[in-house]
Coordinates of C-alpha atoms in Angstrom, one line a residue:
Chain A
X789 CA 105.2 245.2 -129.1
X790 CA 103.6 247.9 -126.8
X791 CA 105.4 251.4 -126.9
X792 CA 106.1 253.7 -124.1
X793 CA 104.0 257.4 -124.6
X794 CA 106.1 260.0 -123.5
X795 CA 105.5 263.8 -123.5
X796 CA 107.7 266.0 -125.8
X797 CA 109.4 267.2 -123.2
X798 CA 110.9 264.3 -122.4
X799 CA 111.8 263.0 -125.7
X800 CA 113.9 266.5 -125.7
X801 CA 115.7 265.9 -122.5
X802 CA 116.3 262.1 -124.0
X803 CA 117.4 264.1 -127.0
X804 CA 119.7 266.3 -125.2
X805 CA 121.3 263.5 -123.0
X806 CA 122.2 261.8 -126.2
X807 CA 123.9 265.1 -127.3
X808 CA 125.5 265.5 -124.0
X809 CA 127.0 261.8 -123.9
X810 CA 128.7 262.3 -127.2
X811 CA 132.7 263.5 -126.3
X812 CA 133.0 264.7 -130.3
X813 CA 130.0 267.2 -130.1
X814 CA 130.9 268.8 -126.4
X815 CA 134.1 269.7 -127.8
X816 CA 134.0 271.1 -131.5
X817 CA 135.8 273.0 -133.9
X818 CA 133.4 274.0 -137.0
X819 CA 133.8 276.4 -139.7
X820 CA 131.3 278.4 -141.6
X821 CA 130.1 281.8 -142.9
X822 CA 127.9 283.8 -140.4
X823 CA 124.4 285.0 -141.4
X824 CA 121.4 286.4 -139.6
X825 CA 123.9 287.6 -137.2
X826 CA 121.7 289.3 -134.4
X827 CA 123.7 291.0 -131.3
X828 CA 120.9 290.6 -128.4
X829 CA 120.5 293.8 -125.9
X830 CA 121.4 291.5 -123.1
X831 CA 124.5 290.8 -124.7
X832 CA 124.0 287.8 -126.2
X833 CA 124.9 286.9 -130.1
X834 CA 122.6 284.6 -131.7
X835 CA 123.5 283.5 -135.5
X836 CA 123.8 281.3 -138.1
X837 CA 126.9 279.2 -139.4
X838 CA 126.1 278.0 -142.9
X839 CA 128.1 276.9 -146.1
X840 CA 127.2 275.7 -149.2
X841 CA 124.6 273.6 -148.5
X842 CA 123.6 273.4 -145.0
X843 CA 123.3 276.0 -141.6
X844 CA 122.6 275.4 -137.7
X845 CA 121.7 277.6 -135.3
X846 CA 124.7 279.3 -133.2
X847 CA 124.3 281.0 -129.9
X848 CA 127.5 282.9 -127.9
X849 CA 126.5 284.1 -124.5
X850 CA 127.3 287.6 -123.1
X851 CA 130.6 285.5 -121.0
X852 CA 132.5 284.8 -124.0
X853 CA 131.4 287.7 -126.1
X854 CA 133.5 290.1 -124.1
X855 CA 136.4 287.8 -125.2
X856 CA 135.7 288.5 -128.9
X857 CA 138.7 290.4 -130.5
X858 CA 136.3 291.5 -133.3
X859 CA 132.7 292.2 -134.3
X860 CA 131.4 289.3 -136.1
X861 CA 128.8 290.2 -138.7
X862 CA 126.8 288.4 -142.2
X863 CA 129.5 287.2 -144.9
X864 CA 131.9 286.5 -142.5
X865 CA 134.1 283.5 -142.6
X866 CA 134.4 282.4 -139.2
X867 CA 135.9 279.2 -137.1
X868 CA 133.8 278.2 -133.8
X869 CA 135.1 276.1 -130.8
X870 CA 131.7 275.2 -128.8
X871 CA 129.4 272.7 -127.9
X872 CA 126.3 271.0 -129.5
X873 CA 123.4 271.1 -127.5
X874 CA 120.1 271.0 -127.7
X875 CA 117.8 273.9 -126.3
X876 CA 114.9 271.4 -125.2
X877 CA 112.3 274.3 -125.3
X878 CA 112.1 274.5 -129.0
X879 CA 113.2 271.5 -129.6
X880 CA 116.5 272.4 -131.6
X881 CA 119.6 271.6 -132.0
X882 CA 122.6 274.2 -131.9
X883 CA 126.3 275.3 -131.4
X884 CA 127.0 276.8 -127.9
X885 CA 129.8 279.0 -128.8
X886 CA 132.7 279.9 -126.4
X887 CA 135.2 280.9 -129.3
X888 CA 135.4 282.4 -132.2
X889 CA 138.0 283.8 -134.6
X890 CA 138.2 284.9 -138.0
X891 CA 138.8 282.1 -140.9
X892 CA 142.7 283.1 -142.5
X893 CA 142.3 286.8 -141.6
X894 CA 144.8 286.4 -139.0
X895 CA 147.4 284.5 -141.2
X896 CA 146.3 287.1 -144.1
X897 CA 147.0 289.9 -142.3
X898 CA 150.5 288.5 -141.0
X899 CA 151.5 287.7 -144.8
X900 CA 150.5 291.0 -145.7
X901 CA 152.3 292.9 -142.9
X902 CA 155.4 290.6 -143.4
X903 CA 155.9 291.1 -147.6
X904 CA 155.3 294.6 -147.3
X905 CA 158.2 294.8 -145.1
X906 CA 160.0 293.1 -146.8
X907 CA 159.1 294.6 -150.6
X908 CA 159.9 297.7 -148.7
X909 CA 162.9 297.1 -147.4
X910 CA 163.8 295.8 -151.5
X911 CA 163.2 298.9 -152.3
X912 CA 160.3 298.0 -154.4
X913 CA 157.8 300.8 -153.4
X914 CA 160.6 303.6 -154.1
X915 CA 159.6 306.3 -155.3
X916 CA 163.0 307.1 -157.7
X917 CA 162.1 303.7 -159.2
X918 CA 158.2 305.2 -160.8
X919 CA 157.8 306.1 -163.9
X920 CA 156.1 308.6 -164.9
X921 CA 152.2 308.2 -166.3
X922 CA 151.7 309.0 -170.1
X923 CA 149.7 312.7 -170.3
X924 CA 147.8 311.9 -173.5
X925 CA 148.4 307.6 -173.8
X926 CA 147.6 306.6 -177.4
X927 CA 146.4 303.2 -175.9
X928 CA 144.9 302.2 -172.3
X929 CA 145.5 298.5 -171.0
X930 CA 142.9 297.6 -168.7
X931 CA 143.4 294.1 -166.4
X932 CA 140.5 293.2 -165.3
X933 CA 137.3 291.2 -164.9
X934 CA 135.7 291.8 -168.3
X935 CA 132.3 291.2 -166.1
X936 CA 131.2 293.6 -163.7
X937 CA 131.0 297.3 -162.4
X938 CA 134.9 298.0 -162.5
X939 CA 135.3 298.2 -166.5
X940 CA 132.3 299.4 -167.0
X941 CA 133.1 302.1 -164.9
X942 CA 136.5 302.6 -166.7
X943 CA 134.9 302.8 -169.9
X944 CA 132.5 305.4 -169.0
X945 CA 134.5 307.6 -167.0
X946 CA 137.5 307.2 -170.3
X947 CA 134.9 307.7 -172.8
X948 CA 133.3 310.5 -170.9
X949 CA 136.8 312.6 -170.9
X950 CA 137.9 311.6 -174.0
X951 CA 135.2 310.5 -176.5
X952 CA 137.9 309.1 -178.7
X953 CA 139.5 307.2 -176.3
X954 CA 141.4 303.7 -177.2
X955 CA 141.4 300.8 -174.3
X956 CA 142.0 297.3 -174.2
X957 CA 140.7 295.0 -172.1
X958 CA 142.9 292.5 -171.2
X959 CA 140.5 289.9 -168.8
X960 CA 142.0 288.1 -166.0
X961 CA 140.7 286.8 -162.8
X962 CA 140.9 288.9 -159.7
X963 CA 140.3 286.8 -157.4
X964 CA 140.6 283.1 -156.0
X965 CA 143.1 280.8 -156.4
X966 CA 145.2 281.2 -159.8
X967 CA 144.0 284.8 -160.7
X968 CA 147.9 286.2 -159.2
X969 CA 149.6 283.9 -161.7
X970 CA 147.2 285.0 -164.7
X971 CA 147.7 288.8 -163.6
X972 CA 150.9 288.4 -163.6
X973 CA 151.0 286.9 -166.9
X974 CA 149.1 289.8 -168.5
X975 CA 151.4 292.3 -167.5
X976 CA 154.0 290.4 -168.9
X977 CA 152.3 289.8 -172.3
X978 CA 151.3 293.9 -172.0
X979 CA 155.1 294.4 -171.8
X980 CA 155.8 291.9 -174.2
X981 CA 154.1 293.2 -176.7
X982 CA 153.7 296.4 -176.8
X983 CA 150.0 296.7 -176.3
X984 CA 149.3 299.9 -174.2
X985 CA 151.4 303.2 -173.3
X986 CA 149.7 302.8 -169.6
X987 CA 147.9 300.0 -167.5
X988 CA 145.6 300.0 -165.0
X989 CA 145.2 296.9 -163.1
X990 CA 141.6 297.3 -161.4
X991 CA 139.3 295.3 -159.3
X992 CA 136.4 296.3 -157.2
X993 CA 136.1 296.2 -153.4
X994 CA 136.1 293.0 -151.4
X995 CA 137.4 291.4 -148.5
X996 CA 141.1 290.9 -147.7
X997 CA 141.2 287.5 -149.1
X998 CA 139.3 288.4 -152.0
X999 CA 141.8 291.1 -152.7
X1000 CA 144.6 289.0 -152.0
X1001 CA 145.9 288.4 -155.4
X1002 CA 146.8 291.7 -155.7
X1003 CA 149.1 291.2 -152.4
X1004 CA 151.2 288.2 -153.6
X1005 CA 154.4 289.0 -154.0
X1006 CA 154.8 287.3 -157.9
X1007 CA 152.0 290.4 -158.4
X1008 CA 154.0 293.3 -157.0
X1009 CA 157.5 292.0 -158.5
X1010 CA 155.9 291.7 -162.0
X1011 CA 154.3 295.6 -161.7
X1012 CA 157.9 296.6 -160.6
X1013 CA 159.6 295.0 -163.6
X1014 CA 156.9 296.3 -166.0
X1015 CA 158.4 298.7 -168.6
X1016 CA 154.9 300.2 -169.2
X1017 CA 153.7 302.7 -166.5
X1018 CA 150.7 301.1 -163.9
X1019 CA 147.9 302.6 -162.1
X1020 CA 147.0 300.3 -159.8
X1021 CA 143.1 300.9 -158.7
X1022 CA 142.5 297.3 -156.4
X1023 CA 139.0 298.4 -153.9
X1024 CA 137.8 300.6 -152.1
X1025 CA 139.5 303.9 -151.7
X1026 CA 140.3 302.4 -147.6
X1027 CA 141.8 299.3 -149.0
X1028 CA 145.2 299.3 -149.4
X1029 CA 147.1 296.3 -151.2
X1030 CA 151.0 296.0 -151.6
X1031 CA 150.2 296.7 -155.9
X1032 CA 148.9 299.6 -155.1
X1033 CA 152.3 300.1 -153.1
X1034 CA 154.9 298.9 -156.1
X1035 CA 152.2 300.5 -159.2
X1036 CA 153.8 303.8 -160.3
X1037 CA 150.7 304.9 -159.0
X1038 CA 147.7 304.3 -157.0
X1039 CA 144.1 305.3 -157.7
X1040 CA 141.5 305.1 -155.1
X1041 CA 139.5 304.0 -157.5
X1042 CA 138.8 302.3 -160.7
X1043 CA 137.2 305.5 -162.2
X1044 CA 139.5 307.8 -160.6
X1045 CA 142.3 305.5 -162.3
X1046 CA 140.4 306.5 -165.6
X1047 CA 140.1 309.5 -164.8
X1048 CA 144.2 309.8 -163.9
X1049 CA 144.8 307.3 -167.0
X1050 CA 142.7 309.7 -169.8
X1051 CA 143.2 313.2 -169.7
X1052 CA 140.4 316.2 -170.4
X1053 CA 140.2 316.6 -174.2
X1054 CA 137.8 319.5 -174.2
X1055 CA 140.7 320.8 -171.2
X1056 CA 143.5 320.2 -173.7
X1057 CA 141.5 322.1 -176.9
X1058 CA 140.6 324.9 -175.3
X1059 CA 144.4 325.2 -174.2
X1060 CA 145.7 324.7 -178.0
X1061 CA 142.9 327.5 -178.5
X1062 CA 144.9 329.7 -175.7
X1063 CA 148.1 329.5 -176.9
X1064 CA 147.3 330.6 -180.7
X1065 CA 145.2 333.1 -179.3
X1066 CA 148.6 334.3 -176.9
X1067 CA 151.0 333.7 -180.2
X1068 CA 148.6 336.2 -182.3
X1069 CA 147.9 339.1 -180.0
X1070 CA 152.0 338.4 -178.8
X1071 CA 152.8 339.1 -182.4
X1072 CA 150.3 342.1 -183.0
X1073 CA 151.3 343.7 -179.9
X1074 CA 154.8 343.4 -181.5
X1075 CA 153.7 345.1 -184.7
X1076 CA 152.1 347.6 -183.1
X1077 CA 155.2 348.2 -181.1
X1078 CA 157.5 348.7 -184.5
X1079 CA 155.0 350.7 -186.0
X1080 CA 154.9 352.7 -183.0
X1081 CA 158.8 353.0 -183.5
X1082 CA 158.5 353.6 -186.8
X1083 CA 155.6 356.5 -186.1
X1084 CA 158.1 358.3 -183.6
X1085 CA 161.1 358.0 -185.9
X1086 CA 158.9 359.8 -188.6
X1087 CA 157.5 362.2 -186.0
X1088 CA 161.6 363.1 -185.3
X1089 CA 162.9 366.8 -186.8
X1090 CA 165.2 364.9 -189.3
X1091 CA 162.4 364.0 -191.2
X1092 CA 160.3 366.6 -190.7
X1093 CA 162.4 369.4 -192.0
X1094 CA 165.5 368.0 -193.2
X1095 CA 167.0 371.8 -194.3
X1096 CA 166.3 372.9 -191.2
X1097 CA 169.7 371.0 -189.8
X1098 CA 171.6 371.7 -193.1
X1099 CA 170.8 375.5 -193.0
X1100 CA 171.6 375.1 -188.8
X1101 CA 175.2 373.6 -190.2
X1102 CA 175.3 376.3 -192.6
X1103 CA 174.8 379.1 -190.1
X1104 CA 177.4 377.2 -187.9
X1105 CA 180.0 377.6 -191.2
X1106 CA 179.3 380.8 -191.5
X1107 CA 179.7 382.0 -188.5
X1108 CA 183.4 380.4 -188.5
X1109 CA 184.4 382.0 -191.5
X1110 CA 183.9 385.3 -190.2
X1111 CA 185.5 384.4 -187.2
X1112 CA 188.4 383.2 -189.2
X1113 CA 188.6 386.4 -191.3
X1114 CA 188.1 388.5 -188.3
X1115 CA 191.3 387.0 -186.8
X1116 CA 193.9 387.0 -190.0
X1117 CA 192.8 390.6 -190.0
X1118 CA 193.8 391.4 -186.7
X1119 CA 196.7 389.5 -187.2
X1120 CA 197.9 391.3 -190.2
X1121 CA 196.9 394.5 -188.5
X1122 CA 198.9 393.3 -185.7
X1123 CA 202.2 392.2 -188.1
X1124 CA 201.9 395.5 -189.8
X1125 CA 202.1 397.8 -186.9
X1126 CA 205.3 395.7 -185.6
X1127 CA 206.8 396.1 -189.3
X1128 CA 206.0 399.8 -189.1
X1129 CA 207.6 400.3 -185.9
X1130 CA 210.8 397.7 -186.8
X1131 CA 210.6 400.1 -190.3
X1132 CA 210.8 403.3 -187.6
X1133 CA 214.0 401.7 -185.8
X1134 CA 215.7 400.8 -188.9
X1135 CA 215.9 403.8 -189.9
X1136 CA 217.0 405.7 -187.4
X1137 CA 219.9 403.3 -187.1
X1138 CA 221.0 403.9 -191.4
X1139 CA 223.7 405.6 -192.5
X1140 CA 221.7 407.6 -195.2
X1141 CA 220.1 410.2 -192.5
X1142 CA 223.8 411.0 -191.3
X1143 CA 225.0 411.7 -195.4
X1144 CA 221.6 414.0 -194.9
X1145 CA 223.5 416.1 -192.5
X1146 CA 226.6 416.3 -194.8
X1147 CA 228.7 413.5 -194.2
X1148 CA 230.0 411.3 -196.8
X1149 CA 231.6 408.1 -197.0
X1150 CA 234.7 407.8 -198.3
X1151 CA 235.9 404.5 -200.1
X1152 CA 238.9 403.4 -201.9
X1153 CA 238.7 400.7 -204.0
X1154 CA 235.4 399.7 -202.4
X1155 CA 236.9 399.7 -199.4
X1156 CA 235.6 402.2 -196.4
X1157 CA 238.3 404.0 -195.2
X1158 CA 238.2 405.8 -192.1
X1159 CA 241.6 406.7 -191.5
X1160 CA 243.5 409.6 -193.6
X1161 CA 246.7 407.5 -192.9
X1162 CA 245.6 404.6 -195.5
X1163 CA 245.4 407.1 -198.0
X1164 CA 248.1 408.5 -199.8
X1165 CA 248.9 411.2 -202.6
X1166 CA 247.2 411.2 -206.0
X1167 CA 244.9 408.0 -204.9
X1168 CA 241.1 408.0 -206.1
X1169 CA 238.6 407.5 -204.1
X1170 CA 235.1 407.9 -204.0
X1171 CA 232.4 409.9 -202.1
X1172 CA 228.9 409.2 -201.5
X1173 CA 226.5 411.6 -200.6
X1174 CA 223.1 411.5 -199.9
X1175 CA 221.9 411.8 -203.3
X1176 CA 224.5 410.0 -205.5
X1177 CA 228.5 409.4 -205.8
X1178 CA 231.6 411.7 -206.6
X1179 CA 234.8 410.9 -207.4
X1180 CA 237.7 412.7 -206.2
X1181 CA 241.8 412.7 -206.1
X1182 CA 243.7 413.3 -202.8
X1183 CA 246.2 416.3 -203.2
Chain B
X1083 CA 156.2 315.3 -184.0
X1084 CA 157.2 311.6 -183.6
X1085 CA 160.4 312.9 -181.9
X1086 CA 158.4 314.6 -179.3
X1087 CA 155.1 313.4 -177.4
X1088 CA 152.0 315.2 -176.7
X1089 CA 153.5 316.4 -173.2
X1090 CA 156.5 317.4 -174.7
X1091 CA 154.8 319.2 -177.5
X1092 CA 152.6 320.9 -174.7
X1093 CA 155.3 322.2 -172.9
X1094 CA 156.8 323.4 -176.2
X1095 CA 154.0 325.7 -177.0
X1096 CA 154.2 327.0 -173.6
X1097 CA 157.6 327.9 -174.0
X1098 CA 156.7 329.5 -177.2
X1099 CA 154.3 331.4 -175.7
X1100 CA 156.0 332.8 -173.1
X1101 CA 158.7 333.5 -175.4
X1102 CA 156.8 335.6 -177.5
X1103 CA 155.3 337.2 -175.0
X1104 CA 158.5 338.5 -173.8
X1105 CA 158.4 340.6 -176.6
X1106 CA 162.5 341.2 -176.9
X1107 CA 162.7 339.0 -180.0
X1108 CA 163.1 340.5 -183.5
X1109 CA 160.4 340.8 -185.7
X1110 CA 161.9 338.1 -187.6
X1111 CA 162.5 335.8 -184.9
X1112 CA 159.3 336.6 -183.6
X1113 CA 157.6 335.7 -186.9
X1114 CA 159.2 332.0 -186.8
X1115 CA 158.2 331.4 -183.5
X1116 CA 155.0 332.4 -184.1
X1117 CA 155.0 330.2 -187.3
X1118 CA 156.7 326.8 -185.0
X1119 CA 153.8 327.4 -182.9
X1120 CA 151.1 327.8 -185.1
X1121 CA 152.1 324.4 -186.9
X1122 CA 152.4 322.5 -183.3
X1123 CA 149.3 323.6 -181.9
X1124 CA 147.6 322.6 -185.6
X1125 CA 149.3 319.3 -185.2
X1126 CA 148.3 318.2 -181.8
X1127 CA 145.1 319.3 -182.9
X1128 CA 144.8 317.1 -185.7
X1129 CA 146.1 314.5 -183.5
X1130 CA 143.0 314.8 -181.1
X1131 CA 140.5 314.8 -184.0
X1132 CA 142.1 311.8 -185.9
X1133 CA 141.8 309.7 -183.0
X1134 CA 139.1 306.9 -182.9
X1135 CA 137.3 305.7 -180.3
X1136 CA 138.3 302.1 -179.9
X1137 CA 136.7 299.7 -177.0
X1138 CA 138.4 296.1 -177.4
X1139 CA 139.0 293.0 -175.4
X1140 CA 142.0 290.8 -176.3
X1141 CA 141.1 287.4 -176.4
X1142 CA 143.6 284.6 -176.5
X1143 CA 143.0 282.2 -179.6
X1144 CA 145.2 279.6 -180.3
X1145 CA 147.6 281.1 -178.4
X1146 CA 147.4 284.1 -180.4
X1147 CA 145.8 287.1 -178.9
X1148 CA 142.9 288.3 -181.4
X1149 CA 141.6 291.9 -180.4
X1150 CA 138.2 292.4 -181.0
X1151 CA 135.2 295.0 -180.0
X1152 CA 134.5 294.9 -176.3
X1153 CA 130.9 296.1 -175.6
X1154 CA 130.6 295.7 -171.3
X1155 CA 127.3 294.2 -170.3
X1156 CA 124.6 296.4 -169.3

């Protein structure tokens, strides 16, 4: 058997025909996560498409770039419609891109769009509807990996603000397929139970779909039924996931959900310190204030000299008697010189000062008579003078 | 106390505070305020310094859940 020596060249071009001949690989569909993603200055991508356990090679030309309605880059899950070629010059094998589109995002991003409505609308992000988070929580819930940056993080931010801080870990999944149903089942048994005054349901950042347990909709009913208050800390501080809509509130964060979770203790003591300091200078300043009463009342002329008032009162008496006697004096004075003058009148008008002159008055059987035709012979009458009484017979 | 949280208790003092501060109670009245706050602020404060630190993970056993000391890995 003699073979046929032929250059590499050729055996590429023989290579490429083959490629070219077969229908499946001029029109394919694969899927695969992007890596060494390079954007070429003339506009070109070049890349890899790899899974688990295998990559090829992946060029898009400047043409269908334009068409791109995102930026691939490394990590990303991507499906590719394009043809498999072979560049003869190096003698490899690749996918000629002329599509590309996100793996899920686009259904993702419609699911999530389309429950938050609709949650919305339920009335499941209201804000009447949030309770209110513990000040001072005797216990802390935590769901969340119990691997990992995001309870560390808790702990040490807690522990920092409050050395004697109490939190239990309650692990679940947060992400993949199953981790909704187990989150969902801790908050129940949280409820259940008892075990916390507060949770926080944390998870650190990630894509949408590794986040997306936290936007199922068996997640968000279960935080809105949840008697104990949630902080809900799911990524990064731009991610946004429908718990951290329905929680009763949302921390950036998983430490800043720590920190919102566990207040300052050292703040808190150095208020208790404030307010007995207030209550004791608010009670000496009212001391001070009675005996500052009690100081004037003293200081008053009562106290002082208390004769001074009596002998005032005395002076005051006095003063009235004299007034008093002053005016019964006058008075009798006044009653006296009336008599006097009523005395004066009285006299002038008696009988006696007319006898004076010799005039008597005659009477007859103690009657006054003052006609000589009532009289008769021998009938005796009497005379009064002046000075005394006569008796006398008519004749 | 167990009628009233920490918040609660909190606000208390601050109403007790402000009350006294006032200044238009009697001494008498002002003397019992003075004394319900005293003995809040001592009890919140003992509450603060007879807590205990406590880190634990609760691990389901048997279908019970056991709580035990979480240390996170380093």
């Amino acid at each position: 058997m003699e073979y046929n020596v032929v250059t590499v060249s050729k055996l590429n071009t023989y290579i490429k025909e083959k490629f070219e001949e077969d229908e499946f690989l001029n029109n394919i569909l694969v899927k695969g996560e992007i890596s060494n993603f390079k954007h070429h200055y003339t506009g070109h991508m070049y890349f890899t498409l790899k899974d688990e356990n295998s990559l090829i090679k992946c060029v898009m030309f400047k043409g269908y770039t334009d068409k791109l309605n995102f930026i691939p880059k490394d990590g990303m899950k991507v499906i590719i419609l394009g043809t498999v070629s072979v560049f003869e010059r190096d003698g490899v094998y690749q996918i000629y891109a002329k599509g590309m589109k996100q793996e899920g995002i686009g259904d993702l991003h419609a699911k999530y769009e389309e429950l938050k409505a609709k949650l919305e609308k339920e009335g499941l992000f209201s804000e009447a509807h949030k309770k209110k988070i513990p000040f001072m929580p005797k216990c802390i819930g935590v769901l969340t990996s119990n691997t990992g940056a995001v309870i560390r993080d808790i702990i040490n931010v807690a522990t920092r603000r409050n050395p004697n801080v109490y939190i239990k870990l309650l692990p679940v999944p947060v992400q993949g397929a199953g981790a909704a149903e187990k989150i969902v089942k801790a908050i129940e048994t949280m409820n259940e139970q008892k075990l916390a005054d507060v949770i926080i349901i944390a998870r650190g950042g990630g894509s949408l779909e590794d986040l997306w347990p936290f936007n199922e909709e068996i997640v968000a009913r279960a935080i809105y039924a949840s008697k104990l208050p949630i902080i809900s800390a799911v990524g990064h501080e731009t991610d946004f996931t429908i718990s951290d809509f329905v929680s009763d509130l949302r921390a950036p964060t998983p430490s800043a959900a720590a920190e919102l979770a566990v207040p300052r203790i050292e703040e808190i003591e150095q208020k208790l310190l404030t307010y007995k300091n207030r209550y004791k200078n608010a009670l000496l300043k009212k001391l001070e204030l009675i005996n500052l009463r009690y100081q004037k009342c003293m200081a008053s002329k009562v106290f002082k000299d208390p004769m001074q008032r009596i002998n005032e009162q005395y002076m005051i008496l006095d003063k009235f008697v004299k007034n008093l006697e002053y005016k019964i004096q006058s008075k009798l004075k006044d009653e006296r010189t009336k008599m006097i003058k009523k005395v004066a009148k009285l006299d002038a008008l008696s009988p006696l000062k007319t006898l004076t002159r010799g005039y008597t008055v005659t009477q007859y059987k103690g009657k006054v008579i003052n006609s000589s035709k009532t009289l008769k012979l021998g009938d005796e009458i009497e005379l009064t003078f002046s000075d005394g009484k006569n008796n006398a017979k008519i004749m | 106390m167990e009628e009233m949280n920490f918040e609660e208790t909190m606000e208390k003092l601050e109403q007790i505070a402000n009350t006294l501060e006032k200044g238009d109670l009697s001494l008498e009245e002002s003397l019992v305020k003075f004394e319900e706050g005293m003995k809040l602020s001592k009890k919140c404060n003992e509450i603060l310094e007879n807590a205990e630190k406590k880190i634990t993970i609760l691990l389901s056993k048997e279908g019970e859940l056991k709580e035990e000391e979480f240390k996170p890995e380093e």
